[in-house]
Amino acid sequence: MISRTSTSFRARSFAIAVVGVMFGLTGCALDGSLGASGDPSVSVTATPTPTATAVYRLADATGKAQNVRIPMLPEEANANSEDGVEAFARYWFQTLSYAYETGDVTAWSANMSPHCKFCTRLKEGLDSAYSNGRWLVGGKILTPSIESKYKPEAPTQQVVIKVVQDKIDVLEADGSISQPTTSASKSESVMIASFESGLWKVKDLGLIR
């Protein structure tokens, strides 16, 4: 049966990989020195200097993740179809991952109904985890299986998602662990989504027991 998710589940079942970034700059340009012959009419062509590239850095005891790439909504997820709702579900969990990595829930919460009680509790958990200088380490989430029960004429669609999650720690501003480590887990969740004004929205979410 499908059960409503308890408050304690918010930090346990959907913690996400906290992969960060630091900036690095590589590359150099050749100067316009003379060729081997010494002929001033011959010069070495300067190569363009590569732009700075962001290098992902995992969050750890020294600080939060940095320069995390925001997931992009795939074109396929805009379709009111079986493939469309599955692509949306995959994207939604990616934005949840981003929220766990950064504490920024903007992209993730934009795609859910305010009536989703589990979503609200999860958002509260994320806000708390990133308040007062705290941050998350670990907890990478993967969705190895996503399967919809698509019915073309139905007002809402059901999607079953297998969730695999690494352990997670909540760190205080001084880098100390604030609570016992949450163990790695595997679970199945069900998403109820509706297609409204050309977009999918999460209406409800829960665990399958």
Coordinates of C-alpha atoms in Angstrom, one line a residue:
M1 CA 0.0 0.0 0.0
I2 CA 1.0 3.6 -0.4
S3 CA 1.6 5.4 2.9
R4 CA 1.9 9.1 3.8
T5 CA 5.5 10.0 4.7
S6 CA 6.3 10.9 8.3
T7 CA 8.3 14.0 9.2
S8 CA 11.3 12.0 10.1
F9 CA 11.4 10.6 6.5
R10 CA 12.1 14.1 5.0
A11 CA 15.8 13.9 5.8
R12 CA 16.2 10.2 5.6
S13 CA 14.8 9.1 2.3
F14 CA 15.6 11.9 -0.1
A15 CA 19.0 13.2 0.9
I16 CA 21.1 13.9 -2.2
A17 CA 24.6 13.9 -3.4
V18 CA 26.4 17.0 -2.3
V19 CA 28.8 17.6 -5.2
G20 CA 30.5 21.0 -5.2
V21 CA 32.9 23.0 -7.4
M22 CA 35.9 25.2 -7.2
F23 CA 37.2 27.4 -9.9
G24 CA 40.3 26.6 -11.9
L25 CA 42.0 28.4 -14.7
T26 CA 44.2 26.6 -17.2
G27 CA 45.9 27.4 -20.5
C28 CA 48.4 30.0 -21.7
A29 CA 49.1 32.0 -24.8
L30 CA 52.3 32.0 -26.8
D31 CA 54.0 35.4 -27.1
G32 CA 54.7 37.0 -30.4
S33 CA 58.4 36.1 -30.4
L34 CA 60.5 35.8 -33.6
G35 CA 60.7 32.5 -35.5
A36 CA 63.9 30.4 -35.4
S37 CA 65.3 32.2 -38.5
G38 CA 65.1 35.6 -36.7
D39 CA 63.1 37.0 -39.6
P40 CA 60.9 39.7 -38.0
S41 CA 58.2 39.0 -40.6
V42 CA 57.6 35.5 -39.2
S43 CA 55.8 35.2 -35.8
V44 CA 54.2 32.5 -33.8
T45 CA 50.4 32.8 -33.7
A46 CA 49.0 33.3 -30.2
T47 CA 46.4 30.7 -29.1
P48 CA 43.3 31.9 -27.3
T49 CA 43.4 31.6 -23.5
P50 CA 40.7 29.2 -22.4
T51 CA 38.0 30.6 -20.2
A52 CA 37.9 29.6 -16.5
T53 CA 36.2 26.3 -15.9
A54 CA 34.3 25.2 -12.8
V55 CA 35.6 22.0 -11.1
Y56 CA 33.1 20.3 -8.9
R57 CA 34.1 20.0 -5.3
L58 CA 32.3 17.7 -2.8
A59 CA 31.0 19.3 0.4
D60 CA 33.0 18.2 3.4
A61 CA 33.9 19.2 6.9
T62 CA 35.6 22.3 5.6
G63 CA 32.7 23.8 3.8
K64 CA 29.6 23.6 1.5
A65 CA 29.5 22.4 -2.1
Q66 CA 30.3 25.1 -4.6
N67 CA 29.4 26.0 -8.2
V68 CA 26.8 23.2 -8.5
R69 CA 25.2 23.0 -11.9
I70 CA 21.5 23.6 -12.1
P71 CA 19.6 20.7 -13.8
M72 CA 17.9 21.6 -17.0
L73 CA 14.4 20.6 -17.8
P74 CA 14.6 18.2 -20.9
E75 CA 12.3 19.0 -23.8
E76 CA 10.7 15.6 -23.4
A77 CA 9.4 16.5 -20.0
N78 CA 7.1 19.0 -21.6
A79 CA 5.0 16.3 -23.2
N80 CA 1.7 15.0 -21.7
S81 CA 2.7 11.4 -22.3
E82 CA 4.2 8.4 -20.6
D83 CA 7.7 9.3 -21.6
G84 CA 7.0 12.9 -20.7
V85 CA 5.9 12.3 -17.1
E86 CA 8.8 9.9 -16.6
A87 CA 11.3 12.5 -17.9
F88 CA 9.7 15.0 -15.6
A89 CA 10.0 12.7 -12.5
R90 CA 13.7 12.2 -13.3
Y91 CA 14.2 15.9 -13.6
W92 CA 12.3 16.6 -10.4
F93 CA 14.6 14.4 -8.4
Q94 CA 17.6 16.0 -10.0
T95 CA 16.3 19.4 -8.8
L96 CA 15.8 17.9 -5.4
S97 CA 19.4 16.7 -5.6
Y98 CA 20.4 20.3 -6.4
A99 CA 18.4 21.5 -3.4
Y100 CA 20.3 19.2 -1.1
E101 CA 23.6 20.2 -2.6
T102 CA 23.0 23.9 -2.3
G103 CA 20.1 24.6 0.1
D104 CA 18.4 26.4 -2.9
V105 CA 14.9 24.9 -3.3
T106 CA 13.8 27.4 -5.9
A107 CA 13.9 25.1 -9.0
W108 CA 12.6 22.1 -7.1
S109 CA 9.7 23.8 -5.4
A110 CA 8.6 25.5 -8.6
N111 CA 7.4 22.1 -9.9
M112 CA 5.2 21.0 -7.0
S113 CA 1.8 21.8 -5.7
P114 CA 1.5 23.7 -2.3
H115 CA -0.9 21.0 -1.4
C116 CA 1.7 18.3 -1.4
K117 CA 2.1 17.7 2.3
F118 CA 5.2 15.5 2.0
C119 CA 6.9 18.1 -0.2
T120 CA 6.2 20.8 2.3
R121 CA 7.7 18.7 5.1
L122 CA 10.7 18.0 3.0
K123 CA 11.2 21.7 2.2
E124 CA 11.1 22.5 5.9
G125 CA 13.7 19.8 6.5
L126 CA 16.0 21.3 3.8
D127 CA 15.5 24.8 5.1
S128 CA 16.4 23.6 8.6
A129 CA 19.5 21.7 7.4
Y130 CA 20.9 24.8 5.8
S131 CA 19.9 27.3 8.5
N132 CA 22.3 28.9 11.0
G133 CA 25.4 28.1 8.9
R134 CA 24.7 24.4 8.6
W135 CA 25.1 22.3 5.5
L136 CA 24.9 18.7 4.2
V137 CA 27.6 16.2 3.3
G138 CA 27.0 13.0 1.4
G139 CA 23.5 11.6 0.7
K140 CA 23.8 11.2 -3.0
I141 CA 20.5 10.0 -4.5
L142 CA 20.0 8.0 -7.7
T143 CA 16.8 6.9 -9.4
P144 CA 17.7 3.6 -11.2
S145 CA 14.1 2.9 -12.1
I146 CA 11.2 5.2 -13.0
E147 CA 8.0 3.7 -14.3
S148 CA 4.7 5.5 -14.9
K149 CA 1.2 4.1 -14.8
Y150 CA 0.1 6.5 -17.6
K151 CA -3.5 6.7 -18.5
P152 CA -4.2 9.3 -21.2
E153 CA -7.6 10.5 -19.9
A154 CA -6.7 10.6 -16.2
P155 CA -6.5 14.0 -14.5
T156 CA -3.4 12.8 -12.6
Q157 CA -0.6 10.3 -13.4
Q158 CA 1.2 7.9 -11.0
V159 CA 4.9 7.3 -11.3
V160 CA 6.9 4.7 -9.3
I161 CA 10.5 5.7 -8.5
K162 CA 13.2 3.5 -7.0
V163 CA 15.4 5.7 -4.9
V164 CA 19.0 4.8 -3.8
Q165 CA 20.6 7.1 -1.3
D166 CA 24.0 7.4 0.3
K167 CA 24.5 8.2 3.9
I168 CA 24.2 11.8 5.0
D169 CA 25.7 14.1 7.7
V170 CA 24.4 17.4 8.8
L171 CA 27.3 19.7 9.8
E172 CA 27.2 22.8 12.0
A173 CA 28.9 26.1 11.0
D174 CA 32.1 25.0 12.8
G175 CA 32.3 21.8 10.8
S176 CA 31.1 19.4 13.6
I177 CA 28.5 16.8 12.9
S178 CA 25.2 17.9 14.5
Q179 CA 23.4 14.6 14.6
P180 CA 23.9 10.9 14.1
T181 CA 24.7 9.9 10.5
T182 CA 21.7 8.9 8.4
S183 CA 22.5 5.5 6.9
A184 CA 22.4 4.7 3.2
S185 CA 19.0 3.4 2.1
K186 CA 17.0 2.0 -0.8
S187 CA 13.3 2.7 -1.2
E188 CA 10.4 3.0 -3.6
S189 CA 8.3 6.1 -3.8
V190 CA 5.2 7.0 -5.7
M191 CA 4.6 10.4 -7.3
I192 CA 1.2 11.8 -8.3
A193 CA 1.6 14.4 -11.0
S194 CA -0.8 16.4 -13.1
F195 CA -0.2 18.2 -16.4
E196 CA -1.4 21.8 -16.1
S197 CA -1.0 24.6 -18.6
G198 CA 1.7 22.6 -20.5
L199 CA 3.7 21.7 -17.4
W200 CA 3.9 18.8 -15.0
K201 CA 3.3 19.4 -11.3
V202 CA 3.9 17.1 -8.3
K203 CA 0.6 16.9 -6.5
D204 CA 1.6 14.3 -3.9
L205 CA 4.5 12.0 -2.9
G206 CA 4.8 9.0 -0.6
L207 CA 6.6 5.8 0.2
I208 CA 5.5 2.4 -1.0
R209 CA 5.5 -0.1 1.8

